[in-house]
Amino acid sequence: RGTMTVVARVDAGRLHVLVRDHGRGISPPADTPVPGHGLALMDHVAAELEIISSPAGADVHMTFDLAAEHDAPAFTDPGAAP
């Protein structure tokens, strides 16, 4: 348990996010049978991902390209007639 700090800024078309965990770092509990998918998901969606873990906690630096081309799902108006 501990506190977290989240800082974000936009610079030159990129979103930079720092998540600082002041807890025990990024190690799953010993009784966790299968690790989660959080870090793998962050690595997949971020243009850059850096994780620095220490006994004092962990820093996760993520950078997202705001101009990236992607396949956005089509918007469907739930109130529209079929």
PDB file of C-alpha atoms in Angstrom:
ATOM      1  CA  ARG A   1       0.000   0.000   0.000  1.00  0.00           C
ATOM      2  CA  GLY A   2       1.082   3.520  -0.645  1.00  0.00           C
ATOM      3  CA  THR A   3       0.314   6.661  -2.534  1.00  0.00           C
ATOM      4  CA  MET A   4       0.435   7.319  -6.269  1.00  0.00           C
ATOM      5  CA  THR A   5       1.265  10.393  -8.282  1.00  0.00           C
ATOM      6  CA  VAL A   6       0.084  10.869 -11.866  1.00  0.00           C
ATOM      7  CA  VAL A   7       1.491  13.640 -14.050  1.00  0.00           C
ATOM      8  CA  ALA A   8       0.591  14.205 -17.701  1.00  0.00           C
ATOM      9  CA  ARG A   9       1.595  16.748 -20.320  1.00  0.00           C
ATOM     10  CA  VAL A  10       1.173  17.230 -24.050  1.00  0.00           C
ATOM     11  CA  ASP A  11       4.215  18.214 -26.073  1.00  0.00           C
ATOM     12  CA  ALA A  12       4.644  18.235 -29.864  1.00  0.00           C
ATOM     13  CA  GLY A  13       1.641  15.995 -30.540  1.00  0.00           C
ATOM     14  CA  ARG A  14       2.537  13.453 -27.883  1.00  0.00           C
ATOM     15  CA  LEU A  15       0.974  12.734 -24.512  1.00  0.00           C
ATOM     16  CA  HIS A  16       3.554  11.977 -21.820  1.00  0.00           C
ATOM     17  CA  VAL A  17       2.294  10.261 -18.663  1.00  0.00           C
ATOM     18  CA  LEU A  18       4.227   9.461 -15.500  1.00  0.00           C
ATOM     19  CA  VAL A  19       2.648   7.190 -12.908  1.00  0.00           C
ATOM     20  CA  ARG A  20       4.702   7.061  -9.734  1.00  0.00           C
ATOM     21  CA  ASP A  21       3.789   4.332  -7.247  1.00  0.00           C
ATOM     22  CA  HIS A  22       5.210   5.091  -3.829  1.00  0.00           C
ATOM     23  CA  GLY A  23       4.418   1.560  -2.635  1.00  0.00           C
ATOM     24  CA  ARG A  24       6.454  -1.608  -2.912  1.00  0.00           C
ATOM     25  CA  GLY A  25       7.045  -1.552  -6.666  1.00  0.00           C
ATOM     26  CA  ILE A  26       5.647  -3.735  -9.415  1.00  0.00           C
ATOM     27  CA  SER A  27       5.948  -7.259  -8.136  1.00  0.00           C
ATOM     28  CA  PRO A  28       2.867  -9.463  -7.983  1.00  0.00           C
ATOM     29  CA  PRO A  29       2.080 -11.049  -4.626  1.00  0.00           C
ATOM     30  CA  ALA A  30       3.634 -14.484  -4.137  1.00  0.00           C
ATOM     31  CA  ASP A  31       0.197 -16.144  -4.181  1.00  0.00           C
ATOM     32  CA  THR A  32      -0.751 -14.686  -7.599  1.00  0.00           C
ATOM     33  CA  PRO A  33      -1.125 -17.681  -9.932  1.00  0.00           C
ATOM     34  CA  VAL A  34      -1.014 -15.687 -13.201  1.00  0.00           C
ATOM     35  CA  PRO A  35       0.273 -12.132 -13.656  1.00  0.00           C
ATOM     36  CA  GLY A  36      -2.199  -9.562 -14.957  1.00  0.00           C
ATOM     37  CA  HIS A  37      -2.256  -7.993 -18.399  1.00  0.00           C
ATOM     38  CA  GLY A  38      -1.804  -4.349 -17.371  1.00  0.00           C
ATOM     39  CA  LEU A  39       1.851  -3.893 -18.329  1.00  0.00           C
ATOM     40  CA  ALA A  40       1.443  -5.842 -21.572  1.00  0.00           C
ATOM     41  CA  LEU A  41      -1.548  -3.688 -22.500  1.00  0.00           C
ATOM     42  CA  MET A  42       0.362  -0.466 -21.734  1.00  0.00           C
ATOM     43  CA  ASP A  43       3.273  -1.689 -23.862  1.00  0.00           C
ATOM     44  CA  HIS A  44       0.879  -2.437 -26.737  1.00  0.00           C
ATOM     45  CA  VAL A  45      -0.916   0.928 -26.781  1.00  0.00           C
ATOM     46  CA  ALA A  46       1.935   3.279 -25.857  1.00  0.00           C
ATOM     47  CA  ALA A  47       4.482   4.517 -28.381  1.00  0.00           C
ATOM     48  CA  GLU A  48       7.086   4.256 -25.615  1.00  0.00           C
ATOM     49  CA  LEU A  49       7.022   2.561 -22.215  1.00  0.00           C
ATOM     50  CA  GLU A  50       9.684   2.660 -19.523  1.00  0.00           C
ATOM     51  CA  ILE A  51       9.376   1.062 -16.093  1.00  0.00           C
ATOM     52  CA  ILE A  52      11.799   1.819 -13.307  1.00  0.00           C
ATOM     53  CA  SER A  53      11.263  -0.195 -10.136  1.00  0.00           C
ATOM     54  CA  SER A  54      13.081   0.265  -6.850  1.00  0.00           C
ATOM     55  CA  PRO A  55      12.522  -0.521  -3.167  1.00  0.00           C
ATOM     56  CA  ALA A  56      10.957   2.961  -2.879  1.00  0.00           C
ATOM     57  CA  GLY A  57       8.277   2.180  -5.509  1.00  0.00           C
ATOM     58  CA  ALA A  58       7.985   2.274  -9.268  1.00  0.00           C
ATOM     59  CA  ASP A  59       7.841   4.852 -12.048  1.00  0.00           C
ATOM     60  CA  VAL A  60       5.987   4.064 -15.257  1.00  0.00           C
ATOM     61  CA  HIS A  61       6.687   6.504 -18.101  1.00  0.00           C
ATOM     62  CA  MET A  62       4.343   6.202 -21.091  1.00  0.00           C
ATOM     63  CA  THR A  63       4.282   8.232 -24.290  1.00  0.00           C
ATOM     64  CA  PHE A  64       1.317   8.199 -26.663  1.00  0.00           C
ATOM     65  CA  ASP A  65       1.356   9.600 -30.194  1.00  0.00           C
ATOM     66  CA  LEU A  66      -1.792  11.718 -30.416  1.00  0.00           C
ATOM     67  CA  ALA A  67      -1.695  11.809 -34.225  1.00  0.00           C
ATOM     68  CA  ALA A  68      -1.396   8.026 -34.613  1.00  0.00           C
ATOM     69  CA  GLU A  69      -3.549   6.392 -37.245  1.00  0.00           C
ATOM     70  CA  HIS A  70      -5.700   3.620 -35.859  1.00  0.00           C
ATOM     71  CA  ASP A  71      -8.873   1.756 -36.605  1.00  0.00           C
ATOM     72  CA  ALA A  72     -11.389   3.564 -34.451  1.00  0.00           C
ATOM     73  CA  PRO A  73     -14.647   1.711 -34.017  1.00  0.00           C
ATOM     74  CA  ALA A  74     -17.587   3.204 -35.872  1.00  0.00           C
ATOM     75  CA  PHE A  75     -19.884   5.255 -33.650  1.00  0.00           C
ATOM     76  CA  THR A  76     -23.384   3.863 -33.394  1.00  0.00           C
ATOM     77  CA  ASP A  77     -26.104   6.103 -32.008  1.00  0.00           C
ATOM     78  CA  PRO A  78     -28.101   3.903 -29.627  1.00  0.00           C
ATOM     79  CA  GLY A  79     -31.141   6.190 -30.125  1.00  0.00           C
ATOM     80  CA  ALA A  80     -31.128   5.939 -33.930  1.00  0.00           C
ATOM     81  CA  ALA A  81     -33.680   3.875 -35.810  1.00  0.00           C
ATOM     82  CA  PRO A  82     -32.320   0.553 -37.139  1.00  0.00           C
TER      83      PRO A  82
END
